[in-house]
Each structure stands twice: as C-alpha cells, then as structure tokens.
Amino acid sequence: MRILVFGAGAIGSLFGAKLSKYNNVTLLGREEHIQKIRERGLIIRGKTRAIFHLNAISRLEDYKTEPDIVIITVKSYDTDTALKNIIDYFGKDIYVMSLQNGLDNVEKMRKLFDEEKIIVGLTTEASLFLKPGEIEHTGRGKTTIGSLKNTRFLEQLYQEFVKAGFETRISNNIERDVWRKAIVNACINPLTAIFGIKNGVLKNKVLSEIVRDICRESIEVARGVGIEIDYEDMLREIWEVIDLTSENLSSMLQSIIKGRKTEIDSINGYIYNLGKKVGVEAKINKLLTELVKIREEFK
Ligand SMILES: NC(=O)c1ccc[n+]([C@@H]2O[C@H](COP(=O)([O-])OP(=O)(O)OC[C@H]3O[C@@H](n4cnc5c(N)ncnc54)[C@H](OP(=O)(O)O)[C@@H]3O)[C@@H](O)[C@H]2O)c1
C-alpha cells in the first residue's frame, strides 16, 4: 500500500515508520526533521527501538506518485491547510484518514471529501518528538479505526496496522468513539494545562468534581447532535485513563510548557460552540477554553 503521512511529528513519524515495514510509506514533515531522516534514518527510542530508513519529504511537490491513502497527523489547527494541500495536489479520489484528536477534523474532511473516502483513526499510542530525526515511543496503546461509510479499504488498512504491530480494532460507530476520546481529553487536558499538574492530581477532591461536571456537560452537547453516551460508563473510562497516565503530563500541558498553541479549540472550544447551536449552555467548557488561551498567551 502506498501511504503518505501528512505531518510527520511525534505520532505521524511513529505510525509511518512502523507501517513502512510492509508498505511504501513517505513521511511529509518539516525540513529539519526530514533532513535528518534522509541523512541517517528515523531513530525511535522507548517502547520501539530501531532506526527506520524510509522516504521523507518536506514539500508535497516531491511526492511523485499517487498514494492509496494520506494519513493526516498534523495538530487539529493545521487540518484545514493540510486538506487544502491534499486536494490541490491529488484531487478527491484518494482515501484520507485523520489520526488526530479533536472533534472538528471529521467535519472538515466531510466538507471536502466524499464520505466513502474518509477514514478515522484514534490511538492511545503515545509518542514524543525528541529532536529532528528522533522520537520516543513513550507508551503502547490501542488504536481504533472506522469509516463513515462501509468501505472494503478499511479492512485492508486494518490488516496493515496489525502487521505493523499496532493493537487495532475496527469500530462500527467511529463518530461516537471520536466523541468519547474527545470527552476524555476535555476532562484531562485543560485542567492539567491550567494548573501545570500531572494527570493523577485530577483525583483531588475539588478537581474531580470539576471533571465530573465537564463530563456531564459534554455528554449533554453530544446528545444534541444525536450521539448517546452513558454518563457512568464515560466517567469510568475517564478515571481509568487518569489512573493509567497518573504520572504523565497531558499533551496540552506539554504544548503550554513548550510555548506552543494547544488543541483547545478542537476540544472544549468545539464543545462550547456546538452547545450554542444545539441549545446547551456549556459554561464549563467555555471557561476552560478561555483559561487555556490565557495560558497560551502568557508564557
Ligand atoms: N503524540 C502523541 O502521543 C499523540 C497520541 C494520540 C493522538 N495524537 C494527536 O495526533 C495529532 C498530532 O500530534 P503530534 O503530537 O504528533 O503533533 P506534532 O509532533 O506537532 O506533529 C505534527 C507535525 O506536523 C508538522 N506539520 C504541520 N503542518 C505541516 C505541513 N503543512 N507540512 C509539513 N509538516 C507539517 C508540524 O510542524 P510544526 O510543529 O512546525 O507546525 C509537526 O512537526 C494531534 O491531533 C494529537 O492530539 C498525538
């Protein structure tokens, strides 16, 4: 399978490298990272330890064939630009897969691609960008893939993910799964980013009450667009993730520490704005979005 990974940073480089064992994979990323990969291969440390020699480009114009699928791994705020570049260069007759967090990516893809071409992936694999040419596979996790309309291609892709060593399942309701992952992120990311705390600190009495409120409010907004999520079940999943990652810094906190933009608009910000449309006043999600933006501004 010819696979183009659009946005080879932490997670894109990990998936691209491991998929390259049995597929023709090209990483598209920033010049410095790509240059190092070309010079001496991509070094992966941590749970995966190897050097991968694979195609790497920093300009789409250097991709001289047509991929079977483009896997998008840019941060959610870069999805629009990525999709526009993909359409301009390849047209609409290819599969596109979002392997990102956030609630707005599928919506953005839907505006540009036919539903049968859209695949969505969610992963709890964890990866860190160490320096150009080098990443760390910090945690093994599970990957879920699904399509908006049944496509046989999904099954082929599933086989490739499994062969690459990713524990993968096919979802028959990927949109609900996107919501579930987003609600986990909505509960963990902003609070840890605002207070600069490890995930485990969220079990504090006051913070855990806020986690429950975010969960309740977000589920209500999801219900407004026809996504049913059981509160107790969702909360159980959130505490499970918090327990499993209690010593970790959330991705949003890591972005704040690095002085980078966060994905808050695609998570809590998205929930708040959608709430307005469906008649749910998502006050906590609004407040958290505003507070994270203050943290982004005052580094
Ligand atoms: N890392 C994880 O463990 C993990 C796990 C699960 C899900 N995710 C999700 O996966 C997505 C990506 O996360 P990440 O941690 O991999 O982010 P990341 O390390 O920032 O990777 C994205 C990369 O894409 C590059 N990029 C953006 N636009 C580009 C363009 N037009 N051409 C070439 N390169 C471009 C970025 O460069 P610049 O930084 O210079 O813009 C960056 O190097 C997010 O939605 C995240 O929530 C991450």
Short mmCIF file of C-alpha atoms and ligand atoms in Angstrom, two decimals:
data_model
loop_
_atom_site.label_atom_id
_atom_site.label_comp_id
_atom_site.label_asym_id
_atom_site.label_seq_id
_atom_site.Cartn_x
_atom_site.Cartn_y
_atom_site.Cartn_z
CA MET A 1 0.00 0.00 0.00
CA ARG A 2 1.30 3.50 -0.81
CA ILE A 3 0.87 5.63 2.30
CA LEU A 4 1.65 9.32 2.69
CA VAL A 5 1.85 10.58 6.28
CA PHE A 6 0.98 14.26 6.25
CA GLY A 7 2.54 15.97 9.28
CA ALA A 8 5.35 13.73 10.45
CA GLY A 9 5.88 14.90 14.02
CA ALA A 10 5.60 12.67 17.09
CA ILE A 11 2.71 10.36 16.24
CA GLY A 12 2.93 10.53 12.42
CA SER A 13 6.59 9.51 12.43
CA LEU A 14 5.83 6.55 14.74
CA PHE A 15 2.96 5.21 12.64
CA GLY A 16 4.72 5.94 9.36
CA ALA A 17 7.91 4.20 10.43
CA LYS A 18 6.21 1.06 11.70
CA LEU A 19 3.89 0.85 8.70
CA SER A 20 6.90 1.17 6.38
CA LYS A 21 8.00 -2.39 7.14
CA TYR A 22 5.38 -3.78 4.75
CA ASN A 23 4.26 -0.68 2.85
CA ASN A 24 5.65 2.07 0.68
CA VAL A 25 5.46 4.92 3.20
CA THR A 26 6.53 8.52 2.75
CA LEU A 27 6.72 10.98 5.62
CA LEU A 28 5.90 14.61 4.88
CA GLY A 29 7.22 16.88 7.60
CA ARG A 30 9.29 19.92 8.43
CA GLU A 31 12.64 20.37 6.70
CA GLU A 32 14.98 19.84 9.70
CA HIS A 33 13.29 16.56 10.72
CA ILE A 34 13.18 15.31 7.13
CA GLN A 35 16.81 16.22 6.51
CA LYS A 36 17.95 14.13 9.49
CA ILE A 37 15.78 11.18 8.45
CA ARG A 38 17.35 11.30 5.00
CA GLU A 39 20.86 11.51 6.40
CA ARG A 40 20.75 8.72 8.98
CA GLY A 41 17.20 7.35 9.22
CA LEU A 42 14.50 7.96 11.82
CA ILE A 43 15.65 6.97 15.28
CA ILE A 44 12.93 5.64 17.56
CA ARG A 45 13.63 5.16 21.26
CA GLY A 46 11.49 3.83 24.11
CA LYS A 47 8.93 1.09 23.54
CA THR A 48 10.14 0.74 19.94
CA ARG A 49 13.90 0.81 19.48
CA ALA A 50 15.10 0.91 15.90
CA ILE A 51 16.33 3.09 13.10
CA PHE A 52 13.94 3.25 10.18
CA HIS A 53 15.07 4.18 6.70
CA LEU A 54 12.06 5.45 4.82
CA ASN A 55 11.08 8.05 2.23
CA ALA A 56 10.85 11.52 3.66
CA ILE A 57 9.95 14.81 2.00
CA SER A 58 9.29 18.36 3.19
CA ARG A 59 7.37 19.53 0.11
CA LEU A 60 4.33 17.80 -1.32
CA GLU A 61 5.63 18.54 -4.84
CA ASP A 62 8.38 15.99 -4.19
CA TYR A 63 5.80 13.19 -3.95
CA LYS A 64 5.90 11.84 -7.48
CA THR A 65 3.18 9.20 -7.42
CA GLU A 66 -0.34 8.92 -6.05
CA PRO A 67 -0.87 7.44 -2.58
CA ASP A 68 -3.62 4.95 -1.75
CA ILE A 69 -4.16 6.84 1.46
CA VAL A 70 -2.99 10.02 3.16
CA ILE A 71 -2.81 9.72 6.94
CA ILE A 72 -3.19 13.17 8.48
CA THR A 73 -1.21 13.68 11.69
CA VAL A 74 -0.91 17.46 11.93
CA LYS A 75 -2.32 19.19 15.00
CA SER A 76 -6.04 19.91 14.58
CA TYR A 77 -5.47 23.63 13.99
CA ASP A 78 -3.47 22.71 10.84
CA THR A 79 -6.07 20.32 9.37
CA ASP A 80 -7.68 22.87 7.02
CA THR A 81 -4.34 23.72 5.42
CA ALA A 82 -3.37 20.05 5.16
CA LEU A 83 -6.68 19.12 3.49
CA LYS A 84 -6.42 22.01 1.06
CA ASN A 85 -2.89 20.96 0.06
CA ILE A 86 -4.02 17.34 -0.39
CA ILE A 87 -6.96 18.31 -2.60
CA ASP A 88 -4.90 20.74 -4.68
CA TYR A 89 -2.21 18.16 -5.30
CA PHE A 90 -4.06 14.82 -5.54
CA GLY A 91 -7.71 15.71 -6.10
CA LYS A 92 -10.50 13.96 -4.21
CA ASP A 93 -10.15 10.40 -5.43
CA ILE A 94 -7.94 9.10 -2.62
CA TYR A 95 -8.58 7.89 0.89
CA VAL A 96 -7.85 10.31 3.70
CA MET A 97 -7.51 9.30 7.30
CA SER A 98 -7.42 11.57 10.34
CA LEU A 99 -5.27 10.08 13.10
CA GLN A 100 -5.71 13.08 15.38
CA ASN A 101 -7.51 14.24 18.48
CA GLY A 102 -10.30 16.78 18.37
CA LEU A 103 -13.90 16.97 17.25
CA ASP A 104 -13.58 19.19 14.20
CA ASN A 105 -11.37 17.06 11.95
CA VAL A 106 -14.10 14.79 10.59
CA GLU A 107 -16.33 17.80 9.94
CA LYS A 108 -13.54 19.48 7.97
CA MET A 109 -12.89 16.33 5.93
CA ARG A 110 -16.60 15.91 5.22
CA LYS A 111 -16.78 19.34 3.64
CA LEU A 112 -14.15 18.36 1.05
CA PHE A 113 -14.26 14.58 0.55
CA ASP A 114 -17.00 12.04 -0.15
CA GLU A 115 -17.87 10.06 2.96
CA GLU A 116 -16.69 6.79 1.40
CA LYS A 117 -13.19 8.24 1.17
CA ILE A 118 -12.98 9.24 4.83
CA ILE A 119 -11.37 7.04 7.47
CA VAL A 120 -10.91 8.00 11.09
CA GLY A 121 -8.32 6.64 13.47
CA LEU A 122 -7.97 7.13 17.21
CA THR A 123 -4.97 5.99 19.16
CA THR A 124 -3.73 5.81 22.71
CA GLU A 125 -0.20 5.01 21.49
CA ALA A 126 2.00 7.78 22.86
CA SER A 127 4.96 9.40 21.17
CA LEU A 128 7.24 12.33 21.89
CA PHE A 129 9.22 14.41 19.43
CA LEU A 130 12.73 14.50 20.94
CA LYS A 131 14.62 16.40 18.26
CA PRO A 132 14.80 16.39 14.46
CA GLY A 133 15.23 12.81 13.29
CA GLU A 134 14.44 11.34 16.70
CA ILE A 135 11.25 10.40 18.53
CA GLU A 136 10.40 8.37 21.61
CA HIS A 137 7.63 5.80 21.64
CA THR A 138 6.60 6.61 25.22
CA GLY A 139 3.63 4.31 25.66
CA ARG A 140 1.96 1.39 23.94
CA GLY A 141 -1.74 1.78 23.46
CA LYS A 142 -4.75 0.79 21.42
CA THR A 143 -5.82 2.02 18.01
CA THR A 144 -9.37 2.15 16.70
CA ILE A 145 -10.20 2.73 13.06
CA GLY A 146 -13.51 3.26 11.35
CA SER A 147 -15.08 4.67 8.23
CA LEU A 148 -18.06 6.95 7.78
CA LYS A 149 -19.46 4.66 5.09
CA ASN A 150 -18.59 1.00 4.88
CA THR A 151 -15.53 0.60 2.75
CA ARG A 152 -13.59 -2.57 1.94
CA PHE A 153 -10.43 -0.49 2.10
CA LEU A 154 -10.86 -0.25 5.88
CA GLU A 155 -10.31 -3.98 6.24
CA GLN A 156 -7.06 -3.79 4.20
CA LEU A 157 -5.87 -0.88 6.29
CA TYR A 158 -6.72 -2.78 9.46
CA GLN A 159 -4.51 -5.68 8.27
CA GLU A 160 -1.62 -3.27 7.66
CA PHE A 161 -1.95 -1.69 11.12
CA VAL A 162 -1.93 -5.11 12.75
CA LYS A 163 1.09 -6.25 10.71
CA ALA A 164 2.87 -3.06 11.77
CA GLY A 165 2.42 -4.10 15.40
CA PHE A 166 -0.42 -1.80 16.45
CA GLU A 167 -3.16 -3.36 18.59
CA THR A 168 -6.10 -2.33 16.43
CA ARG A 169 -9.86 -2.80 16.25
CA ILE A 170 -12.47 -1.72 13.74
CA SER A 171 -15.24 0.41 15.17
CA ASN A 172 -18.79 0.29 13.86
CA ASN A 173 -19.53 3.71 15.38
CA ILE A 174 -16.39 5.74 14.93
CA GLU A 175 -18.14 9.09 15.39
CA ARG A 176 -19.24 8.12 18.88
CA ASP A 177 -15.69 6.90 19.59
CA VAL A 178 -14.31 10.27 18.45
CA TRP A 179 -16.66 11.92 20.94
CA ARG A 180 -15.65 9.57 23.74
CA LYS A 181 -11.95 10.26 23.20
CA ALA A 182 -12.65 13.99 22.98
CA ILE A 183 -14.55 13.92 26.28
CA VAL A 184 -11.62 12.15 27.96
CA ASN A 185 -9.36 14.89 26.59
CA ALA A 186 -11.84 17.64 27.53
CA CYS A 187 -11.73 16.43 31.14
CA ILE A 188 -7.98 15.89 31.47
CA ASN A 189 -6.19 18.34 29.17
CA PRO A 190 -7.36 21.83 30.15
CA LEU A 191 -7.27 21.32 33.93
CA THR A 192 -3.78 19.83 33.81
CA ALA A 193 -2.63 22.61 31.43
CA ILE A 194 -4.08 25.43 33.53
CA PHE A 195 -2.67 24.17 36.83
CA GLY A 196 0.55 22.64 35.46
CA ILE A 197 -0.13 19.30 37.14
CA LYS A 198 0.33 15.63 36.32
CA ASN A 199 -2.83 13.77 35.26
CA GLY A 200 -3.05 11.89 38.56
CA VAL A 201 -3.59 15.11 40.54
CA LEU A 202 -7.07 15.31 38.97
CA LYS A 203 -8.19 12.84 41.65
CA ASN A 204 -8.04 15.73 44.11
CA LYS A 205 -11.48 16.34 45.69
CA VAL A 206 -12.21 19.70 44.06
CA LEU A 207 -10.70 18.85 40.67
CA SER A 208 -12.51 15.51 40.47
CA GLU A 209 -15.81 17.36 40.98
CA ILE A 210 -14.93 19.61 38.02
CA VAL A 211 -14.01 16.53 35.94
CA ARG A 212 -17.48 15.12 36.60
CA ASP A 213 -19.12 18.42 35.61
CA ILE A 214 -17.13 18.66 32.34
CA CYS A 215 -18.12 15.09 31.55
CA ARG A 216 -21.82 15.70 32.25
CA GLU A 217 -21.93 18.93 30.24
CA SER A 218 -20.04 17.47 27.26
CA ILE A 219 -22.35 14.45 27.11
CA GLU A 220 -25.32 16.79 27.00
CA VAL A 221 -23.87 18.60 23.98
CA ALA A 222 -23.10 15.27 22.26
CA ARG A 223 -26.72 14.25 22.80
CA GLY A 224 -27.75 17.43 20.98
CA VAL A 225 -26.20 16.03 17.79
CA GLY A 226 -27.58 12.53 18.28
CA ILE A 227 -24.55 10.93 19.97
CA GLU A 228 -25.68 8.95 23.03
CA ILE A 229 -23.06 8.38 25.72
CA ASP A 230 -23.77 6.90 29.12
CA TYR A 231 -22.51 9.17 31.92
CA GLU A 232 -21.36 6.49 34.40
CA ASP A 233 -19.68 4.49 31.67
CA MET A 234 -17.89 7.58 30.32
CA LEU A 235 -16.76 8.59 33.79
CA ARG A 236 -15.37 5.10 34.41
CA GLU A 237 -13.29 5.40 31.22
CA ILE A 238 -12.01 8.85 32.25
CA TRP A 239 -10.84 7.62 35.68
CA GLU A 240 -9.25 4.59 34.03
CA VAL A 241 -7.23 6.84 31.71
CA ILE A 242 -6.29 9.10 34.63
CA ASP A 243 -5.09 6.08 36.63
CA LEU A 244 -3.11 4.67 33.70
CA THR A 245 -1.46 8.02 32.97
CA SER A 246 -1.26 9.41 36.51
CA GLU A 247 2.47 10.22 36.20
CA ASN A 248 2.16 11.76 32.70
CA LEU A 249 1.96 15.35 31.58
CA SER A 250 -1.00 15.75 29.22
CA SER A 251 -0.31 16.78 25.63
CA MET A 252 -1.94 20.15 26.30
CA LEU A 253 0.32 20.82 29.26
CA GLN A 254 3.32 19.80 27.15
CA SER A 255 2.26 22.31 24.49
CA ILE A 256 1.97 25.06 27.13
CA ILE A 257 5.43 24.21 28.52
CA LYS A 258 6.91 24.37 25.01
CA GLY A 259 5.16 27.71 24.38
CA ARG A 260 3.11 26.14 21.57
CA LYS A 261 -0.50 26.56 20.59
CA THR A 262 -2.86 23.95 22.06
CA GLU A 263 -5.75 22.00 20.51
CA ILE A 264 -8.26 23.58 22.95
CA ASP A 265 -10.43 25.00 20.11
CA SER A 266 -10.95 21.49 18.72
CA ILE A 267 -11.89 20.02 22.09
CA ASN A 268 -13.54 22.17 24.82
CA GLY A 269 -13.91 25.18 22.48
CA TYR A 270 -15.65 22.99 19.92
CA ILE A 271 -17.99 21.55 22.57
CA TYR A 272 -18.91 25.03 23.81
CA ASN A 273 -19.62 26.34 20.29
CA LEU A 274 -21.61 23.27 19.31
CA GLY A 275 -23.54 23.66 22.57
CA LYS A 276 -24.70 27.10 21.43
CA LYS A 277 -26.07 25.57 18.23
CA VAL A 278 -27.96 22.76 19.95
CA GLY A 279 -29.26 24.81 22.88
CA VAL A 280 -26.92 23.59 25.62
CA GLU A 281 -25.06 26.24 27.57
CA ALA A 282 -21.66 24.59 28.03
CA LYS A 283 -20.36 27.08 30.59
CA ILE A 284 -17.52 24.98 31.99
CA ASN A 285 -16.15 24.15 28.56
CA LYS A 286 -16.27 27.87 27.73
CA LEU A 287 -14.44 28.83 30.91
CA LEU A 288 -11.74 26.18 30.41
CA THR A 289 -11.22 27.29 26.81
CA GLU A 290 -10.72 30.89 27.91
CA LEU A 291 -8.36 29.94 30.74
CA VAL A 292 -6.20 27.78 28.47
CA LYS A 293 -6.00 30.65 25.99
CA ILE A 294 -4.68 32.87 28.78
CA ARG A 295 -2.02 30.20 29.50
CA GLU A 296 -1.14 30.16 25.77
CA GLU A 297 -0.78 33.94 25.73
CA PHE A 298 1.18 34.49 28.94
CA LYS A 299 4.06 32.03 28.68
N1 LIG B 1 1.87 12.50 20.24
C1 LIG B 1 1.01 11.61 20.71
O1 LIG B 1 1.36 10.76 21.54
C2 LIG B 1 -0.41 11.57 20.20
C3 LIG B 1 -1.22 10.47 20.56
C4 LIG B 1 -2.52 10.39 20.07
C5 LIG B 1 -3.01 11.40 19.27
N2 LIG B 1 -2.22 12.47 18.95
C6 LIG B 1 -2.82 13.51 18.09
O2 LIG B 1 -2.14 13.46 16.84
C7 LIG B 1 -2.06 14.78 16.27
C8 LIG B 1 -0.59 15.12 16.05
O3 LIG B 1 0.07 15.16 17.31
P1 LIG B 1 1.65 15.14 17.45
O4 LIG B 1 1.95 15.05 18.90
O5 LIG B 1 2.24 14.13 16.54
O6 LIG B 1 2.00 16.61 16.93
P2 LIG B 1 3.35 17.16 16.33
O7 LIG B 1 4.52 16.44 16.94
O8 LIG B 1 3.28 18.64 16.43
O9 LIG B 1 3.29 16.69 14.79
C9 LIG B 1 2.70 17.40 13.75
C10 LIG B 1 3.81 17.75 12.78
O10 LIG B 1 3.24 18.17 11.55
C11 LIG B 1 4.03 19.27 11.10
N3 LIG B 1 3.26 20.00 10.10
C12 LIG B 1 2.16 20.79 10.25
N4 LIG B 1 1.77 21.27 9.06
C13 LIG B 1 2.62 20.77 8.14
C14 LIG B 1 2.73 20.92 6.73
N5 LIG B 1 1.86 21.66 6.03
N6 LIG B 1 3.74 20.28 6.08
C15 LIG B 1 4.63 19.52 6.78
N7 LIG B 1 4.58 19.34 8.12
C16 LIG B 1 3.58 19.96 8.78
C17 LIG B 1 4.27 20.04 12.37
O11 LIG B 1 5.29 21.01 12.22
P3 LIG B 1 5.21 22.38 13.12
O12 LIG B 1 5.26 21.94 14.53
O13 LIG B 1 6.43 23.13 12.66
O14 LIG B 1 3.94 23.05 12.76
C18 LIG B 1 4.68 18.91 13.30
O15 LIG B 1 6.03 18.56 13.11
C19 LIG B 1 -2.76 15.70 17.29
O16 LIG B 1 -4.11 15.86 16.94
C20 LIG B 1 -2.64 14.93 18.61
O17 LIG B 1 -3.64 15.29 19.53
C21 LIG B 1 -0.93 12.57 19.39
#
